[in-house]
mmCIF file of C-alpha atoms in Angstrom:
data_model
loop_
_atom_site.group_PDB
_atom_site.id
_atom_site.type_symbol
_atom_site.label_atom_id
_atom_site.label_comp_id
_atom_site.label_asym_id
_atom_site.label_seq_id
_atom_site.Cartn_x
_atom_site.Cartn_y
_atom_site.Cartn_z
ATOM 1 C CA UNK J 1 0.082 0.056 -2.352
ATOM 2 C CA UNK J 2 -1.797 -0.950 0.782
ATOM 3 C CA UNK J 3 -0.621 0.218 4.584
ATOM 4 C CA UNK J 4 0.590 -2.439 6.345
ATOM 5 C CA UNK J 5 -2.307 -3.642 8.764
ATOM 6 C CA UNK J 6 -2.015 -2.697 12.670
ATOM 7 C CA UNK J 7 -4.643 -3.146 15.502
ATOM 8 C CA UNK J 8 -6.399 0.369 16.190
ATOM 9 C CA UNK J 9 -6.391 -0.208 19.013
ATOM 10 C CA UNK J 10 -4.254 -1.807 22.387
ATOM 11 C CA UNK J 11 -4.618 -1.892 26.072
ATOM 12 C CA UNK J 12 -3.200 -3.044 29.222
ATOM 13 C CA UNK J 13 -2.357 -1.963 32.576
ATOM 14 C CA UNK J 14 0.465 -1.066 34.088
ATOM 15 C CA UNK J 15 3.125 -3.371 34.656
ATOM 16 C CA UNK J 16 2.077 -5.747 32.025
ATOM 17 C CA UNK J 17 3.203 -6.336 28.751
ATOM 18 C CA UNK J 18 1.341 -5.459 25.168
ATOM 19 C CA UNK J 19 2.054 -6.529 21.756
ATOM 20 C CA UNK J 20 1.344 -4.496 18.792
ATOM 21 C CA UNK J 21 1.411 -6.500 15.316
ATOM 22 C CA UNK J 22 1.786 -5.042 11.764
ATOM 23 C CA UNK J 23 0.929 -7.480 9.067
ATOM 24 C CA UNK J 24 2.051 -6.410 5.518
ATOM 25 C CA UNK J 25 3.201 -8.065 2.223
ATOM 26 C CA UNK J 26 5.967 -9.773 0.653
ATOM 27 C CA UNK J 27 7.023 -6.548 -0.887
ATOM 28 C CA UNK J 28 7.498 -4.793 2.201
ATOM 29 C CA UNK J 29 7.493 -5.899 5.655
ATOM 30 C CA UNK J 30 8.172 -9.709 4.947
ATOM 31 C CA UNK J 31 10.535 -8.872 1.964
ATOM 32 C CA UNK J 32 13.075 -6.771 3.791
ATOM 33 C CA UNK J 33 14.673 -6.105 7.783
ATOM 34 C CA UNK J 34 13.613 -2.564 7.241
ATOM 35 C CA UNK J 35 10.704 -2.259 9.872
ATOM 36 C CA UNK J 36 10.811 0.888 12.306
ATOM 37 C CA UNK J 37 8.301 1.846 14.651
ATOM 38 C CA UNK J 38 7.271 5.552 15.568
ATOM 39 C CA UNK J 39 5.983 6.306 19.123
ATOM 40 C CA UNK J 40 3.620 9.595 18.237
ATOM 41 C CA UNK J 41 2.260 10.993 21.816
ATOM 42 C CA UNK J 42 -0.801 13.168 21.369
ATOM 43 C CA UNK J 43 -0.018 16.534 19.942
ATOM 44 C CA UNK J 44 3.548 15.847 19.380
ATOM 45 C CA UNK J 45 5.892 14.876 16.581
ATOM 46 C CA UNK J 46 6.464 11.101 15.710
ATOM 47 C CA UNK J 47 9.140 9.176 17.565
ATOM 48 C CA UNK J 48 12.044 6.736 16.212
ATOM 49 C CA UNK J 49 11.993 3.634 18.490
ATOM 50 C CA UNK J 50 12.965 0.747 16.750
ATOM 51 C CA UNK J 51 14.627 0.679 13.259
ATOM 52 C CA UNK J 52 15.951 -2.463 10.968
ATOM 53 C CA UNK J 53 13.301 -4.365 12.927
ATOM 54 C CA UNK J 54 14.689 -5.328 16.460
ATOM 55 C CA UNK J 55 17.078 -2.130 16.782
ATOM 56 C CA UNK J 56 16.946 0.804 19.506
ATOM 57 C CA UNK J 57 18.114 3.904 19.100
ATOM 58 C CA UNK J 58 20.465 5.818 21.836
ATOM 59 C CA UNK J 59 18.094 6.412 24.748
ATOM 60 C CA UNK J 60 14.909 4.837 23.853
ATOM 61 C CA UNK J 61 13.805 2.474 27.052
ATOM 62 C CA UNK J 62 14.683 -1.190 26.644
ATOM 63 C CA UNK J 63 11.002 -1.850 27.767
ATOM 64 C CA UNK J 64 10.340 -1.623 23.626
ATOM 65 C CA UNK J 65 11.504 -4.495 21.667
ATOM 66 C CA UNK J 66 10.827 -5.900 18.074
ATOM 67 C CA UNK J 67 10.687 -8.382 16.015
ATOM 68 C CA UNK J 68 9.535 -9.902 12.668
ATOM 69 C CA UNK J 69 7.896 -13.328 11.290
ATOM 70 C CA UNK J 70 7.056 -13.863 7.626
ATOM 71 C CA UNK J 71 4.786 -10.586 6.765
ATOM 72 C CA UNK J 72 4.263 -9.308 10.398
ATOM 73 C CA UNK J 73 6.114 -7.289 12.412
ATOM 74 C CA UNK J 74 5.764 -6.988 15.856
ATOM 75 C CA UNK J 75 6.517 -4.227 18.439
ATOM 76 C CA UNK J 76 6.197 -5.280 22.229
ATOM 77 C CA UNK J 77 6.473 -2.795 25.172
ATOM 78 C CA UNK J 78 6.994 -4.492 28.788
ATOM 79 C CA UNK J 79 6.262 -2.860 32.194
ATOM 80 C CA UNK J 80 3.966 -0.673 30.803
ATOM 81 C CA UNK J 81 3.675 2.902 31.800
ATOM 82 C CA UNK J 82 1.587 5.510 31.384
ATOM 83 C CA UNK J 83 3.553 7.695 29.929
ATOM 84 C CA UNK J 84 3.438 4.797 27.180
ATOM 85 C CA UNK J 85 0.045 6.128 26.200
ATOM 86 C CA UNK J 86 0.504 7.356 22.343
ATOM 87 C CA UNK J 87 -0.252 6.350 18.965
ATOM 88 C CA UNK J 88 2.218 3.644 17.536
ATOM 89 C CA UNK J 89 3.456 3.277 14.013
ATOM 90 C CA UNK J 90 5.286 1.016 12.256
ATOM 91 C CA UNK J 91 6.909 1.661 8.514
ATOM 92 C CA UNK J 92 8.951 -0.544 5.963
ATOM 93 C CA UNK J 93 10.780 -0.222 3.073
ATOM 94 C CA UNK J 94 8.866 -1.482 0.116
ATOM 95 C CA UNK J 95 9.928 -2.549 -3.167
ATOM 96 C CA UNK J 96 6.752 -0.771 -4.765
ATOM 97 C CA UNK J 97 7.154 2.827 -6.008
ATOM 98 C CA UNK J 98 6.383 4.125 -2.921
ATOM 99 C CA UNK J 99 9.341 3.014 -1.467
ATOM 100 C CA UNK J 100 8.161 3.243 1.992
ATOM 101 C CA UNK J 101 4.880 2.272 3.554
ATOM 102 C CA UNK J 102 3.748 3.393 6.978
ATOM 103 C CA UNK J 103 0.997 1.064 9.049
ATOM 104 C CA UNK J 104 -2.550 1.702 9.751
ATOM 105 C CA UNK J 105 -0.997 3.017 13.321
ATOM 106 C CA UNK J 106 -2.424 1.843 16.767
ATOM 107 C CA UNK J 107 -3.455 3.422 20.057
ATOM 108 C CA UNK J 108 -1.903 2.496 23.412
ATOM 109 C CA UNK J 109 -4.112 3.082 25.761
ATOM 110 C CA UNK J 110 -3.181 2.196 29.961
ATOM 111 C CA UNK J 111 -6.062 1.161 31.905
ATOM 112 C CA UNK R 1 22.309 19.889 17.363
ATOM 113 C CA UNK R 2 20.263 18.583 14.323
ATOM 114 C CA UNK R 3 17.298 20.595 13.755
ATOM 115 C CA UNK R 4 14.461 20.203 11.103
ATOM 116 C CA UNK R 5 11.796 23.237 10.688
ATOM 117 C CA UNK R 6 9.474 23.237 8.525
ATOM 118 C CA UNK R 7 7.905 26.689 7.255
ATOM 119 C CA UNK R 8 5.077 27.594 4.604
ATOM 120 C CA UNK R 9 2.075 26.040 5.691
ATOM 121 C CA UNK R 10 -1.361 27.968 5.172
ATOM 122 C CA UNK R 11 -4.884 28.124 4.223
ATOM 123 C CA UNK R 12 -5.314 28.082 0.399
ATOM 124 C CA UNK R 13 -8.031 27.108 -2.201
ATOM 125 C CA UNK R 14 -8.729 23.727 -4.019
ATOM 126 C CA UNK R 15 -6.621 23.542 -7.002
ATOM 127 C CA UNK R 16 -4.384 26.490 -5.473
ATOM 128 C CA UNK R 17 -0.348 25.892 -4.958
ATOM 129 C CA UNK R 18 1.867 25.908 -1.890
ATOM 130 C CA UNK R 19 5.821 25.910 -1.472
ATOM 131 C CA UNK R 20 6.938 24.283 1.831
ATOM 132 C CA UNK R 21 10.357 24.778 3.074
ATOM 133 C CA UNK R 22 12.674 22.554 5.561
ATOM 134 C CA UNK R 23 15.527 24.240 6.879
ATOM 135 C CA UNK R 24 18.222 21.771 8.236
ATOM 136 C CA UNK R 25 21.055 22.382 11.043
ATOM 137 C CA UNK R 26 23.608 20.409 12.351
ATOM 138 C CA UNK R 27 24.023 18.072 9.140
ATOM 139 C CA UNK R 28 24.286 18.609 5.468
ATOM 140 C CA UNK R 29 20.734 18.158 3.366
ATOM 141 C CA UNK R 30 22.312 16.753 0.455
ATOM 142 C CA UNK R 31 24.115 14.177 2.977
ATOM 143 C CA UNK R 32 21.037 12.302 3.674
ATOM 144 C CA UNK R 33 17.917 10.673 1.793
ATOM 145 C CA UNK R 34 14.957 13.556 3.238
ATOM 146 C CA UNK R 35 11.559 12.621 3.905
ATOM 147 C CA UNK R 36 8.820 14.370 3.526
ATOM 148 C CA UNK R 37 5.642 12.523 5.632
ATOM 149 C CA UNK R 38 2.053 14.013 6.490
ATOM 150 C CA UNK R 39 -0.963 13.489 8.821
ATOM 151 C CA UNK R 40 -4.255 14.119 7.770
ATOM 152 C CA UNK R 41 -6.672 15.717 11.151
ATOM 153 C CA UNK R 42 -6.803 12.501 13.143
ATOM 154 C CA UNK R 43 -5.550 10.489 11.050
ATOM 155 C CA UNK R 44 -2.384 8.167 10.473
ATOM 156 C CA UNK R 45 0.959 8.928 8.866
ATOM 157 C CA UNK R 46 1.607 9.089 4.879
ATOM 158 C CA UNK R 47 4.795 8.602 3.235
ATOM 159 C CA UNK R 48 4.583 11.515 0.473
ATOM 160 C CA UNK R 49 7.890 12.134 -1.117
ATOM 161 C CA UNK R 50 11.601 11.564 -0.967
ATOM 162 C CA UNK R 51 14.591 13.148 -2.028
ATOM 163 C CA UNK R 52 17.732 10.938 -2.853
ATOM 164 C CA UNK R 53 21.331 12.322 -1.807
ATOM 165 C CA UNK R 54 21.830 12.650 -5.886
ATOM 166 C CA UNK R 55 18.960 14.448 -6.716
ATOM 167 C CA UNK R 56 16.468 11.755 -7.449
ATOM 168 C CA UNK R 57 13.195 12.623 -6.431
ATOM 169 C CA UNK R 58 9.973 9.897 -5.545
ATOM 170 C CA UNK R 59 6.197 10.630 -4.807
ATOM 171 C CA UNK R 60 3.528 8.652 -3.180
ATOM 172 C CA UNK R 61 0.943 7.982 -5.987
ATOM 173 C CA UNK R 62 -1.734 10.074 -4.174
ATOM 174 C CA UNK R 63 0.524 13.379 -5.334
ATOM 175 C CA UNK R 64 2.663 12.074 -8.259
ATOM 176 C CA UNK R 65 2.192 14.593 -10.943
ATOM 177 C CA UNK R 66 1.121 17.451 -8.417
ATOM 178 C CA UNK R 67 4.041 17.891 -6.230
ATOM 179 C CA UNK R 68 7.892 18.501 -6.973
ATOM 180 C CA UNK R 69 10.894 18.607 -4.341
ATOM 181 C CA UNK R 70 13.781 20.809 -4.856
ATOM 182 C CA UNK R 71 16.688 21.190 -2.724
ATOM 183 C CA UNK R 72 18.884 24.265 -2.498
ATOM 184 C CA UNK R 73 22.230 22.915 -0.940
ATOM 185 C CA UNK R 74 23.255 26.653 -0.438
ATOM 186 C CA UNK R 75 20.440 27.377 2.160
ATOM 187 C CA UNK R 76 20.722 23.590 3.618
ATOM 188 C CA UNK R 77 16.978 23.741 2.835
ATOM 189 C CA UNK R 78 14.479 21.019 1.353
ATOM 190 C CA UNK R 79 11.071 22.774 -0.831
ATOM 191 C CA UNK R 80 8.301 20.747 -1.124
ATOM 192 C CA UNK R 81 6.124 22.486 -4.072
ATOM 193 C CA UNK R 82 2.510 21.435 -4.050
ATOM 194 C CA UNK R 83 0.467 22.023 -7.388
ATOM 195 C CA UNK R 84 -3.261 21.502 -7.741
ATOM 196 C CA UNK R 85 -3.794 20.715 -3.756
ATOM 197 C CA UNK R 86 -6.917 19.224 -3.220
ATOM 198 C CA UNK R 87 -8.938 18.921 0.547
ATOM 199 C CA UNK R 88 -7.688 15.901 0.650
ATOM 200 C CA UNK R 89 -3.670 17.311 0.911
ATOM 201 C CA UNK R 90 -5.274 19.265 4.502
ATOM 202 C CA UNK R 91 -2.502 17.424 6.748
ATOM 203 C CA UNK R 92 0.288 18.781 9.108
ATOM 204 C CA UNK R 93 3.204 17.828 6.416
ATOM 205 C CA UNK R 94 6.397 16.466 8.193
ATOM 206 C CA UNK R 95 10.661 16.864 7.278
ATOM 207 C CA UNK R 96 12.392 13.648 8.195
ATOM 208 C CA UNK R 97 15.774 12.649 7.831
ATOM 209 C CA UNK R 98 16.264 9.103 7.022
ATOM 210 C CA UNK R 99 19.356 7.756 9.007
ATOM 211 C CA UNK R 100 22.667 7.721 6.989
ATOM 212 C CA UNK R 101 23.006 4.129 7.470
ATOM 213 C CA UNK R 102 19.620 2.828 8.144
ATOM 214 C CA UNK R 103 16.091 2.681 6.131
ATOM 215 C CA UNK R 104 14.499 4.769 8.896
ATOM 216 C CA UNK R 105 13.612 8.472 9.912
ATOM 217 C CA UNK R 106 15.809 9.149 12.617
ATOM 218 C CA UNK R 107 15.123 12.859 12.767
ATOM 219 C CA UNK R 108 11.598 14.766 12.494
ATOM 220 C CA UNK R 109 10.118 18.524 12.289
ATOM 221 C CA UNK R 110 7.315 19.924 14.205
ATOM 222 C CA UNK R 111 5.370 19.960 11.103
ATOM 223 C CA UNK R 112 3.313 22.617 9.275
ATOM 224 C CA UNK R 113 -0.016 22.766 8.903
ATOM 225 C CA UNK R 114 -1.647 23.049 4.915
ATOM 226 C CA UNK R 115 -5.271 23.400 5.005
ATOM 227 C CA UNK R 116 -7.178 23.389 1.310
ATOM 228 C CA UNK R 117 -10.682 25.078 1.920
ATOM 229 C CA UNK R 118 -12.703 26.966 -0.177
#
């Protein structure tokens, strides 16, 4: 079971938009809605920010949105802050034994 | 207020065995799908293990074989028993809840640190 494939790295300054990608398989990302993305600031604990690909949870900014197109997901975060700086994952269900798969994970950094 | 905290993390040899606990507050463990999820030292996230509401248990092929999870529904606490560790199990290991009506882990631990050095 491969990890779905994210840039390591993203950058932008503030204000502007970035788009983070995660490019899996059939049997995961494109085979099922089930994409979430985890917002991981350095030193802390990973944070729920989208789930069933395009969905935010209670309090999360509306600056983060998602969405999905054959294998990739996407994750896009508008008016960029700097508190935005953190690691970003994404995860999917997957059909293999694994049952879930978390991406390669990609830094945010704000220039 | 739902809590996760993870406990039992420590130094221990290659091929020695560690019991990690997850003791959940303000919901029922046997209520939810839990999650266990580590990160290597600078490294990304790993799905390891999962723990279905009726007992069924999954691994991530990278442990199958060396680690079990148990649940004790009396103590509202998850055990994550690791057999055989190997360097390559040194991670801060993770608690998650997956969501009761989602495929995602709504709610996370601080973590607890397993390092396997000789």
């Amino acid at each position: 079971q491969s990890a779905p494939t994210q840039p390591a790295s993203v950058s932008g300054s503030p204000g502007q938009s970035i788009t983070i990608s995660c490019t899996g398989t059939s049997s995961d990302v494109g085979g099922y809605n089930y994409v979430s993305w985890y917002q991981q600031r350095p030193g802390n604990v990973p944070k729920l920010i989208i789930y069933d690909v395009r969905t935010r949870p209670s309090g999360v900014s509306s600056r983060f949105s998602g969405s999905k197109s054959g294998n990739t997901a996407s994750l896009t975060i508008s008016g960029l802050q700097a508190e935005d700086e953190a690691d970003y994952y994404c995860s999917s269900y997957t059909s293999t034994s694994t049952l879930e798969v978390f991406g390669t994970g990609t830094t945010v950094t704000v220039l | 207020e739902v809590q996760l905290v993870e406990s039992g993390g420590d130094l221990v040899q290659p091929g020695g065995s560690l019991r990690l606990s997850c003791a959940v507050s303000g919901f029922t463990v046997s209520s939810h799908y839990m999650t266990w999820v580590r990160q290597a030292p600078g490294k990304g996230l790993e799905w390891v293990s999962v723990i279905y509401t009726g007992g069924n248990t999954y691994f991530a092929n990278s442990v199958k074989g060396r680690f079990t999870l148990s649940r004790d529904d009396s103590k509202n606490t998850l055990y994550l028993h690791m057999d055989s560790l190997r360097p390559d199990d040194t991670a801060v290991y993770y608690c998650a809840r997956r969501a009761a009506a989602a495929h995602t882990l709504d709610r996370w631990g601080q973590g607890t640190l397993v390092t396997v050095s000789s």
